[in-house]
mmCIF file with all atom_site columns, C-alpha atoms in Angstrom:
data_model
loop_
_atom_site.group_PDB
_atom_site.id
_atom_site.type_symbol
_atom_site.label_atom_id
_atom_site.label_alt_id
_atom_site.label_comp_id
_atom_site.label_asym_id
_atom_site.label_entity_id
_atom_site.label_seq_id
_atom_site.pdbx_PDB_ins_code
_atom_site.Cartn_x
_atom_site.Cartn_y
_atom_site.Cartn_z
_atom_site.occupancy
_atom_site.B_iso_or_equiv
_atom_site.pdbx_formal_charge
_atom_site.auth_seq_id
_atom_site.auth_comp_id
_atom_site.auth_asym_id
_atom_site.auth_atom_id
_atom_site.pdbx_PDB_model_num
ATOM 1   C CA . MET A 1 1   ? 193.566 -83.130 55.684 1.00 0.00 ? 15  MET A CA 1
ATOM 2   C CA . HIS A 1 2   ? 190.036 -82.091 54.592 1.00 0.00 ? 16  HIS A CA 1
ATOM 3   C CA . GLY A 1 3   ? 190.150 -79.150 56.971 1.00 0.00 ? 17  GLY A CA 1
ATOM 4   C CA . ASN A 1 4   ? 193.518 -78.017 55.466 1.00 0.00 ? 18  ASN A CA 1
ATOM 5   C CA . VAL A 1 5   ? 192.112 -77.984 51.991 1.00 0.00 ? 19  VAL A CA 1
ATOM 6   C CA . LEU A 1 6   ? 189.134 -75.886 53.151 1.00 0.00 ? 20  LEU A CA 1
ATOM 7   C CA . LYS A 1 7   ? 191.377 -73.465 54.877 1.00 0.00 ? 21  LYS A CA 1
ATOM 8   C CA . SER A 1 8   ? 193.543 -73.198 51.855 1.00 0.00 ? 22  SER A CA 1
ATOM 9   C CA . CYS A 1 9   ? 190.488 -72.558 49.646 1.00 0.00 ? 23  CYS A CA 1
ATOM 10  C CA . ALA A 1 10  ? 189.226 -69.888 52.008 1.00 0.00 ? 24  ALA A CA 1
ATOM 11  C CA . ILE A 1 11  ? 192.558 -68.102 52.178 1.00 0.00 ? 25  ILE A CA 1
ATOM 12  C CA . PHE A 1 12  ? 192.754 -68.345 48.301 1.00 0.00 ? 26  PHE A CA 1
ATOM 13  C CA . ALA A 1 13  ? 189.205 -66.794 48.033 1.00 0.00 ? 27  ALA A CA 1
ATOM 14  C CA . ILE A 1 14  ? 190.064 -64.048 50.462 1.00 0.00 ? 28  ILE A CA 1
ATOM 15  C CA . GLY A 1 15  ? 193.215 -63.318 48.482 1.00 0.00 ? 29  GLY A CA 1
ATOM 16  C CA . LEU A 1 16  ? 191.182 -63.046 45.262 1.00 0.00 ? 30  LEU A CA 1
ATOM 17  C CA . MET A 1 17  ? 188.679 -60.718 46.871 1.00 0.00 ? 31  MET A CA 1
ATOM 18  C CA . MET A 1 18  ? 191.505 -58.471 48.186 1.00 0.00 ? 32  MET A CA 1
ATOM 19  C CA . ALA A 1 19  ? 193.088 -58.381 44.775 1.00 0.00 ? 33  ALA A CA 1
ATOM 20  C CA . ALA A 1 20  ? 189.714 -57.412 43.154 1.00 0.00 ? 34  ALA A CA 1
ATOM 21  C CA . VAL A 1 21  ? 189.234 -54.602 45.718 1.00 0.00 ? 35  VAL A CA 1
ATOM 22  C CA . SER A 1 22  ? 192.772 -53.419 45.058 1.00 0.00 ? 36  SER A CA 1
ATOM 23  C CA . ALA A 1 23  ? 192.081 -53.528 41.264 1.00 0.00 ? 37  ALA A CA 1
ATOM 24  C CA . ASP A 1 24  ? 188.883 -51.578 41.731 1.00 0.00 ? 38  ASP A CA 1
ATOM 25  C CA . LEU A 1 25  ? 190.690 -48.956 43.744 1.00 0.00 ? 39  LEU A CA 1
ATOM 26  C CA . ALA A 1 26  ? 193.400 -48.623 41.176 1.00 0.00 ? 40  ALA A CA 1
ATOM 27  C CA . VAL A 1 27  ? 190.786 -48.197 38.398 1.00 0.00 ? 41  VAL A CA 1
ATOM 28  C CA . ALA A 1 28  ? 189.057 -45.499 40.458 1.00 0.00 ? 42  ALA A CA 1
ATOM 29  C CA . GLN A 1 29  ? 192.197 -43.671 41.035 1.00 0.00 ? 43  GLN A CA 1
ATOM 30  C CA . ALA A 1 30  ? 193.274 -44.036 37.324 1.00 0.00 ? 44  ALA A CA 1
ATOM 31  C CA . ALA A 1 31  ? 189.861 -42.632 36.332 1.00 0.00 ? 45  ALA A CA 1
ATOM 32  C CA . LYS A 1 32  ? 191.108 -39.042 36.720 1.00 0.00 ? 46  LYS A CA 1
ATOM 33  C CA . GLY A 1 33  ? 192.445 -37.059 33.836 1.00 0.00 ? 47  GLY A CA 1
ATOM 34  C CA . PRO A 1 34  ? 195.476 -34.777 33.842 1.00 0.00 ? 48  PRO A CA 1
ATOM 35  C CA . SER A 1 35  ? 193.121 -31.973 35.072 1.00 0.00 ? 49  SER A CA 1
ATOM 36  C CA . GLY A 1 36  ? 192.429 -33.965 38.228 1.00 0.00 ? 50  GLY A CA 1
ATOM 37  C CA . LEU A 1 37  ? 188.706 -34.304 37.266 1.00 0.00 ? 51  LEU A CA 1
ATOM 38  C CA . PRO A 1 38  ? 187.035 -37.657 36.843 1.00 0.00 ? 52  PRO A CA 1
ATOM 39  C CA . LEU A 1 39  ? 187.026 -39.496 33.485 1.00 0.00 ? 53  LEU A CA 1
ATOM 40  C CA . PRO A 1 40  ? 184.506 -39.923 31.952 1.00 0.00 ? 54  PRO A CA 1
ATOM 41  C CA . ARG A 1 41  ? 182.264 -37.026 32.949 1.00 0.00 ? 55  ARG A CA 1
ATOM 42  C CA . PHE A 1 42  ? 179.361 -35.054 31.482 1.00 0.00 ? 56  PHE A CA 1
ATOM 43  C CA . VAL A 1 43  ? 179.654 -31.299 30.506 1.00 0.00 ? 57  VAL A CA 1
ATOM 44  C CA . THR A 1 44  ? 177.761 -29.090 28.131 1.00 0.00 ? 58  THR A CA 1
ATOM 45  C CA . LEU A 1 45  ? 178.791 -26.947 25.056 1.00 0.00 ? 59  LEU A CA 1
ATOM 46  C CA . LYS A 1 46  ? 179.335 -23.457 26.175 1.00 0.00 ? 60  LYS A CA 1
ATOM 47  C CA . SER A 1 47  ? 178.915 -21.785 22.762 1.00 0.00 ? 61  SER A CA 1
ATOM 48  C CA . LYS A 1 48  ? 176.403 -21.810 19.928 1.00 0.00 ? 62  LYS A CA 1
ATOM 49  C CA . ARG A 1 49  ? 179.111 -22.966 17.485 1.00 0.00 ? 63  ARG A CA 1
ATOM 50  C CA . VAL A 1 50  ? 181.541 -25.582 18.509 1.00 0.00 ? 64  VAL A CA 1
ATOM 51  C CA . ASN A 1 51  ? 184.010 -27.298 16.146 1.00 0.00 ? 65  ASN A CA 1
ATOM 52  C CA . LEU A 1 52  ? 184.522 -31.057 16.721 1.00 0.00 ? 66  LEU A CA 1
ATOM 53  C CA . ARG A 1 53  ? 188.040 -31.838 15.488 1.00 0.00 ? 67  ARG A CA 1
ATOM 54  C CA . ILE A 1 54  ? 189.724 -35.145 14.565 1.00 0.00 ? 68  ILE A CA 1
ATOM 55  C CA . GLY A 1 55  ? 192.694 -34.368 16.854 1.00 0.00 ? 69  GLY A CA 1
ATOM 56  C CA . PRO A 1 56  ? 193.684 -32.281 19.857 1.00 0.00 ? 70  PRO A CA 1
ATOM 57  C CA . SER A 1 57  ? 194.720 -29.119 18.219 1.00 0.00 ? 71  SER A CA 1
ATOM 58  C CA . ALA A 1 58  ? 193.265 -26.337 15.986 1.00 0.00 ? 72  ALA A CA 1
ATOM 59  C CA . ASP A 1 59  ? 195.651 -27.720 13.329 1.00 0.00 ? 73  ASP A CA 1
ATOM 60  C CA . TYR A 1 60  ? 193.385 -30.714 12.912 1.00 0.00 ? 74  TYR A CA 1
ATOM 61  C CA . ALA A 1 61  ? 190.443 -30.852 10.495 1.00 0.00 ? 75  ALA A CA 1
ATOM 62  C CA . VAL A 1 62  ? 186.982 -30.039 11.717 1.00 0.00 ? 76  VAL A CA 1
ATOM 63  C CA . SER A 1 63  ? 184.763 -33.247 11.437 1.00 0.00 ? 77  SER A CA 1
ATOM 64  C CA . TRP A 1 64  ? 181.491 -31.743 12.758 1.00 0.00 ? 78  TRP A CA 1
ATOM 65  C CA . LEU A 1 65  ? 180.025 -28.420 13.744 1.00 0.00 ? 79  LEU A CA 1
ATOM 66  C CA . TYR A 1 66  ? 177.670 -28.216 16.749 1.00 0.00 ? 80  TYR A CA 1
ATOM 67  C CA . LEU A 1 67  ? 175.152 -25.477 16.627 1.00 0.00 ? 81  LEU A CA 1
ATOM 68  C CA . LYS A 1 68  ? 173.326 -26.141 19.927 1.00 0.00 ? 82  LYS A CA 1
ATOM 69  C CA . GLN A 1 69  ? 174.557 -24.284 23.034 1.00 0.00 ? 83  GLN A CA 1
ATOM 70  C CA . GLY A 1 70  ? 174.028 -26.384 26.307 1.00 0.00 ? 84  GLY A CA 1
ATOM 71  C CA . LEU A 1 71  ? 174.156 -29.797 24.447 1.00 0.00 ? 85  LEU A CA 1
ATOM 72  C CA . PRO A 1 72  ? 175.413 -32.470 26.777 1.00 0.00 ? 86  PRO A CA 1
ATOM 73  C CA . VAL A 1 73  ? 178.634 -34.222 25.890 1.00 0.00 ? 87  VAL A CA 1
ATOM 74  C CA . GLU A 1 74  ? 180.757 -36.764 27.770 1.00 0.00 ? 88  GLU A CA 1
ATOM 75  C CA . ILE A 1 75  ? 184.484 -36.093 28.189 1.00 0.00 ? 89  ILE A CA 1
ATOM 76  C CA . ILE A 1 76  ? 186.283 -39.405 27.703 1.00 0.00 ? 90  ILE A CA 1
ATOM 77  C CA . GLN A 1 77  ? 189.950 -38.197 27.347 1.00 0.00 ? 91  GLN A CA 1
ATOM 78  C CA . GLU A 1 78  ? 192.089 -35.177 28.075 1.00 0.00 ? 92  GLU A CA 1
ATOM 79  C CA . TYR A 1 79  ? 195.155 -33.864 26.356 1.00 0.00 ? 93  TYR A CA 1
ATOM 80  C CA . ASP A 1 80  ? 196.554 -30.344 27.295 1.00 0.00 ? 94  ASP A CA 1
ATOM 81  C CA . ASN A 1 81  ? 193.618 -27.857 26.815 1.00 0.00 ? 95  ASN A CA 1
ATOM 82  C CA . TRP A 1 82  ? 191.694 -30.359 24.621 1.00 0.00 ? 96  TRP A CA 1
ATOM 83  C CA . ARG A 1 83  ? 188.974 -32.760 25.556 1.00 0.00 ? 97  ARG A CA 1
ATOM 84  C CA . ARG A 1 84  ? 187.915 -35.840 23.560 1.00 0.00 ? 98  ARG A CA 1
ATOM 85  C CA . VAL A 1 85  ? 184.102 -35.839 23.758 1.00 0.00 ? 99  VAL A CA 1
ATOM 86  C CA . ARG A 1 86  ? 181.281 -38.212 22.829 1.00 0.00 ? 100 ARG A CA 1
ATOM 87  C CA . ASP A 1 87  ? 177.756 -36.965 22.083 1.00 0.00 ? 101 ASP A CA 1
ATOM 88  C CA . ALA A 1 88  ? 174.505 -38.884 22.573 1.00 0.00 ? 102 ALA A CA 1
ATOM 89  C CA . ASP A 1 89  ? 174.748 -40.369 19.064 1.00 0.00 ? 103 ASP A CA 1
ATOM 90  C CA . GLY A 1 90  ? 178.238 -41.775 19.769 1.00 0.00 ? 104 GLY A CA 1
ATOM 91  C CA . THR A 1 91  ? 180.080 -39.249 17.628 1.00 0.00 ? 105 THR A CA 1
ATOM 92  C CA . GLU A 1 92  ? 183.535 -38.597 19.095 1.00 0.00 ? 106 GLU A CA 1
ATOM 93  C CA . GLY A 1 93  ? 186.117 -35.897 18.552 1.00 0.00 ? 107 GLY A CA 1
ATOM 94  C CA . TRP A 1 94  ? 188.256 -33.153 20.216 1.00 0.00 ? 108 TRP A CA 1
ATOM 95  C CA . VAL A 1 95  ? 186.983 -29.862 21.543 1.00 0.00 ? 109 VAL A CA 1
ATOM 96  C CA . ASN A 1 96  ? 188.946 -27.108 23.238 1.00 0.00 ? 110 ASN A CA 1
ATOM 97  C CA . GLN A 1 97  ? 188.111 -26.936 26.933 1.00 0.00 ? 111 GLN A CA 1
ATOM 98  C CA . SER A 1 98  ? 187.267 -23.244 26.763 1.00 0.00 ? 112 SER A CA 1
ATOM 99  C CA . LEU A 1 99  ? 184.092 -24.214 24.726 1.00 0.00 ? 113 LEU A CA 1
ATOM 100 C CA . LEU A 1 100 ? 182.895 -26.525 27.454 1.00 0.00 ? 114 LEU A CA 1
ATOM 101 C CA . SER A 1 101 ? 180.990 -25.778 30.679 1.00 0.00 ? 115 SER A CA 1
ATOM 102 C CA . GLY A 1 102 ? 180.407 -27.667 33.882 1.00 0.00 ? 116 GLY A CA 1
ATOM 103 C CA . GLN A 1 103 ? 176.679 -26.935 33.709 1.00 0.00 ? 117 GLN A CA 1
ATOM 104 C CA . ARG A 1 104 ? 174.640 -30.121 33.341 1.00 0.00 ? 118 ARG A CA 1
ATOM 105 C CA . SER A 1 105 ? 172.015 -30.938 30.729 1.00 0.00 ? 119 SER A CA 1
ATOM 106 C CA . ALA A 1 106 ? 170.547 -34.083 29.399 1.00 0.00 ? 120 ALA A CA 1
ATOM 107 C CA . ILE A 1 107 ? 168.632 -35.606 26.519 1.00 0.00 ? 121 ILE A CA 1
ATOM 108 C CA . ALA A 1 108 ? 165.460 -37.606 26.959 1.00 0.00 ? 122 ALA A CA 1
ATOM 109 C CA . ALA A 1 109 ? 166.018 -41.202 25.909 1.00 0.00 ? 123 ALA A CA 1
ATOM 110 C CA . PRO A 1 110 ? 167.861 -40.516 22.621 1.00 0.00 ? 124 PRO A CA 1
ATOM 111 C CA . TRP A 1 111 ? 167.946 -44.327 22.027 1.00 0.00 ? 125 TRP A CA 1
ATOM 112 C CA . MET A 1 112 ? 164.193 -44.279 21.674 1.00 0.00 ? 126 MET A CA 1
ATOM 113 C CA . LYS A 1 113 ? 164.125 -41.713 18.815 1.00 0.00 ? 127 LYS A CA 1
ATOM 114 C CA . GLY A 1 114 ? 162.032 -43.050 15.905 1.00 0.00 ? 128 GLY A CA 1
ATOM 115 C CA . LYS A 1 115 ? 160.344 -45.768 17.946 1.00 0.00 ? 129 LYS A CA 1
ATOM 116 C CA . GLY A 1 116 ? 156.879 -44.281 17.555 1.00 0.00 ? 130 GLY A CA 1
ATOM 117 C CA . LYS A 1 117 ? 154.768 -41.328 18.530 1.00 0.00 ? 131 LYS A CA 1
ATOM 118 C CA . ALA A 1 118 ? 153.546 -43.100 21.751 1.00 0.00 ? 132 ALA A CA 1
ATOM 119 C CA . VAL A 1 119 ? 156.994 -43.309 23.261 1.00 0.00 ? 133 VAL A CA 1
ATOM 120 C CA . PHE A 1 120 ? 157.640 -40.723 25.980 1.00 0.00 ? 134 PHE A CA 1
ATOM 121 C CA . VAL A 1 121 ? 159.752 -40.007 29.135 1.00 0.00 ? 135 VAL A CA 1
ATOM 122 C CA . ASN A 1 122 ? 157.488 -39.004 31.952 1.00 0.00 ? 136 ASN A CA 1
ATOM 123 C CA . MET A 1 123 ? 158.283 -35.954 34.006 1.00 0.00 ? 137 MET A CA 1
ATOM 124 C CA . ARG A 1 124 ? 156.848 -36.283 37.426 1.00 0.00 ? 138 ARG A CA 1
ATOM 125 C CA . ARG A 1 125 ? 155.940 -33.884 40.176 1.00 0.00 ? 139 ARG A CA 1
ATOM 126 C CA . GLU A 1 126 ? 158.038 -35.808 42.699 1.00 0.00 ? 140 GLU A CA 1
ATOM 127 C CA . SER A 1 127 ? 160.931 -38.260 42.476 1.00 0.00 ? 141 SER A CA 1
ATOM 128 C CA . GLN A 1 128 ? 158.724 -41.361 42.812 1.00 0.00 ? 142 GLN A CA 1
ATOM 129 C CA . PRO A 1 129 ? 157.316 -43.670 40.116 1.00 0.00 ? 143 PRO A CA 1
ATOM 130 C CA . SER A 1 130 ? 153.827 -43.245 41.543 1.00 0.00 ? 144 SER A CA 1
ATOM 131 C CA . ALA A 1 131 ? 153.938 -39.392 41.459 1.00 0.00 ? 145 ALA A CA 1
ATOM 132 C CA . ALA A 1 132 ? 151.707 -37.490 39.051 1.00 0.00 ? 146 ALA A CA 1
ATOM 133 C CA . VAL A 1 133 ? 152.991 -37.050 35.514 1.00 0.00 ? 147 VAL A CA 1
ATOM 134 C CA . ILE A 1 134 ? 153.261 -33.304 34.732 1.00 0.00 ? 148 ILE A CA 1
ATOM 135 C CA . ALA A 1 135 ? 154.824 -33.635 31.239 1.00 0.00 ? 149 ALA A CA 1
ATOM 136 C CA . LYS A 1 136 ? 155.538 -36.279 28.582 1.00 0.00 ? 150 LYS A CA 1
ATOM 137 C CA . LEU A 1 137 ? 158.901 -35.610 26.889 1.00 0.00 ? 151 LEU A CA 1
ATOM 138 C CA . GLN A 1 138 ? 159.591 -36.861 23.458 1.00 0.00 ? 152 GLN A CA 1
ATOM 139 C CA . PRO A 1 139 ? 162.839 -38.772 22.896 1.00 0.00 ? 153 PRO A CA 1
ATOM 140 C CA . GLY A 1 140 ? 165.637 -36.314 21.983 1.00 0.00 ? 154 GLY A CA 1
ATOM 141 C CA . VAL A 1 141 ? 164.155 -33.402 24.083 1.00 0.00 ? 155 VAL A CA 1
ATOM 142 C CA . MET A 1 142 ? 166.952 -31.406 25.725 1.00 0.00 ? 156 MET A CA 1
ATOM 143 C CA . MET A 1 143 ? 166.653 -30.369 29.350 1.00 0.00 ? 157 MET A CA 1
ATOM 144 C CA . SER A 1 144 ? 168.707 -28.604 32.014 1.00 0.00 ? 158 SER A CA 1
ATOM 145 C CA . VAL A 1 145 ? 169.625 -30.748 34.984 1.00 0.00 ? 159 VAL A CA 1
ATOM 146 C CA . LYS A 1 146 ? 169.547 -29.133 38.487 1.00 0.00 ? 160 LYS A CA 1
ATOM 147 C CA . GLU A 1 147 ? 170.377 -32.235 40.523 1.00 0.00 ? 161 GLU A CA 1
ATOM 148 C CA . CYS A 1 148 ? 170.329 -35.971 40.501 1.00 0.00 ? 162 CYS A CA 1
ATOM 149 C CA . THR A 1 149 ? 169.785 -38.388 43.341 1.00 0.00 ? 163 THR A CA 1
ATOM 150 C CA . GLY A 1 150 ? 171.151 -41.531 41.727 1.00 0.00 ? 164 GLY A CA 1
ATOM 151 C CA . ASP A 1 151 ? 167.675 -42.665 40.654 1.00 0.00 ? 165 ASP A CA 1
ATOM 152 C CA . TRP A 1 152 ? 165.985 -39.377 39.674 1.00 0.00 ? 166 TRP A CA 1
ATOM 153 C CA . CYS A 1 153 ? 166.958 -36.065 38.201 1.00 0.00 ? 167 CYS A CA 1
ATOM 154 C CA . LEU A 1 154 ? 165.339 -32.706 38.758 1.00 0.00 ? 168 LEU A CA 1
ATOM 155 C CA . VAL A 1 155 ? 165.130 -31.117 35.324 1.00 0.00 ? 169 VAL A CA 1
ATOM 156 C CA . THR A 1 156 ? 163.715 -28.213 33.457 1.00 0.00 ? 170 THR A CA 1
ATOM 157 C CA . ALA A 1 157 ? 162.428 -28.581 29.960 1.00 0.00 ? 171 ALA A CA 1
ATOM 158 C CA . ASP A 1 158 ? 160.569 -25.915 27.972 1.00 0.00 ? 172 ASP A CA 1
ATOM 159 C CA . GLY A 1 159 ? 159.886 -24.021 31.222 1.00 0.00 ? 173 GLY A CA 1
ATOM 160 C CA . THR A 1 160 ? 158.460 -26.942 33.148 1.00 0.00 ? 174 THR A CA 1
ATOM 161 C CA . GLU A 1 161 ? 160.399 -28.276 36.185 1.00 0.00 ? 175 GLU A CA 1
ATOM 162 C CA . GLY A 1 162 ? 159.962 -31.828 37.386 1.00 0.00 ? 176 GLY A CA 1
ATOM 163 C CA . TRP A 1 163 ? 161.677 -35.199 38.041 1.00 0.00 ? 177 TRP A CA 1
ATOM 164 C CA . VAL A 1 164 ? 162.603 -37.831 35.449 1.00 0.00 ? 178 VAL A CA 1
ATOM 165 C CA . ALA A 1 165 ? 164.000 -41.180 36.002 1.00 0.00 ? 179 ALA A CA 1
ATOM 166 C CA . GLN A 1 166 ? 167.807 -41.130 35.749 1.00 0.00 ? 180 GLN A CA 1
ATOM 167 C CA . SER A 1 167 ? 167.726 -44.345 33.568 1.00 0.00 ? 181 SER A CA 1
ATOM 168 C CA . GLU A 1 168 ? 165.664 -42.473 30.946 1.00 0.00 ? 182 GLU A CA 1
ATOM 169 C CA . ILE A 1 169 ? 168.063 -39.651 30.116 1.00 0.00 ? 183 ILE A CA 1
ATOM 170 C CA . TRP A 1 170 ? 171.564 -39.318 28.608 1.00 0.00 ? 184 TRP A CA 1
ATOM 171 C CA . GLY A 1 171 ? 173.577 -36.790 30.585 1.00 0.00 ? 185 GLY A CA 1
ATOM 172 C CA . ALA A 1 172 ? 173.925 -38.405 34.045 1.00 0.00 ? 186 ALA A CA 1
ATOM 173 C CA . TYR A 1 173 ? 175.416 -41.804 34.911 1.00 0.00 ? 187 TYR A CA 1
ATOM 174 C CA . PRO A 1 174 ? 173.466 -44.496 36.570 1.00 0.00 ? 188 PRO A CA 1
ATOM 175 C CA . GLY A 1 175 ? 173.798 -44.058 40.348 1.00 0.00 ? 189 GLY A CA 1
ATOM 176 C CA . GLU A 1 176 ? 175.464 -40.617 40.031 1.00 0.00 ? 190 GLU A CA 1
ATOM 177 C CA . ALA A 1 177 ? 174.254 -38.093 42.620 1.00 0.00 ? 191 ALA A CA 1
ATOM 178 C CA . PHE A 1 178 ? 174.947 -34.298 42.530 1.00 0.00 ? 192 PHE A CA 1
ATOM 179 C CA . LYS A 1 179 ? 173.368 -30.881 43.374 1.00 0.00 ? 193 LYS A CA 1
#
């Protein structure tokens, strides 16, 4: 009798694990927008002037005007030719896809802005925590991103190229790797 209870529990546990894996696969498959591209994903603003609208059409009011070309934003929803985006401050709204680029950029630790003058993101010569620091980036500094390994990103900020910890930037997901 005791053996049958253990077998039943083991079968139940395996069933739960299979259901969890199936649910994870369904979420991964559902995480693509109508464009076929993943949601969410990071992109940049293509133009120097980009209107953020309250809805997915030029008929909707402008809630914000971005004046920084190359600013990273996160696409969180798609509707026709419109993309709902979120910026590093958490502001959300709709932008026409023609004003977005697949280029990657990032912002150094925007969550650390205003935490003091001694707070920096270290840019290193190599993708290792023990590598030499070649620059100290203030929170909020924007950088272009060339590649990420999942732990480190190769970036350029103010003409200096080096590696920053992926966990210290906004513009690449934890564990995301790309070239």
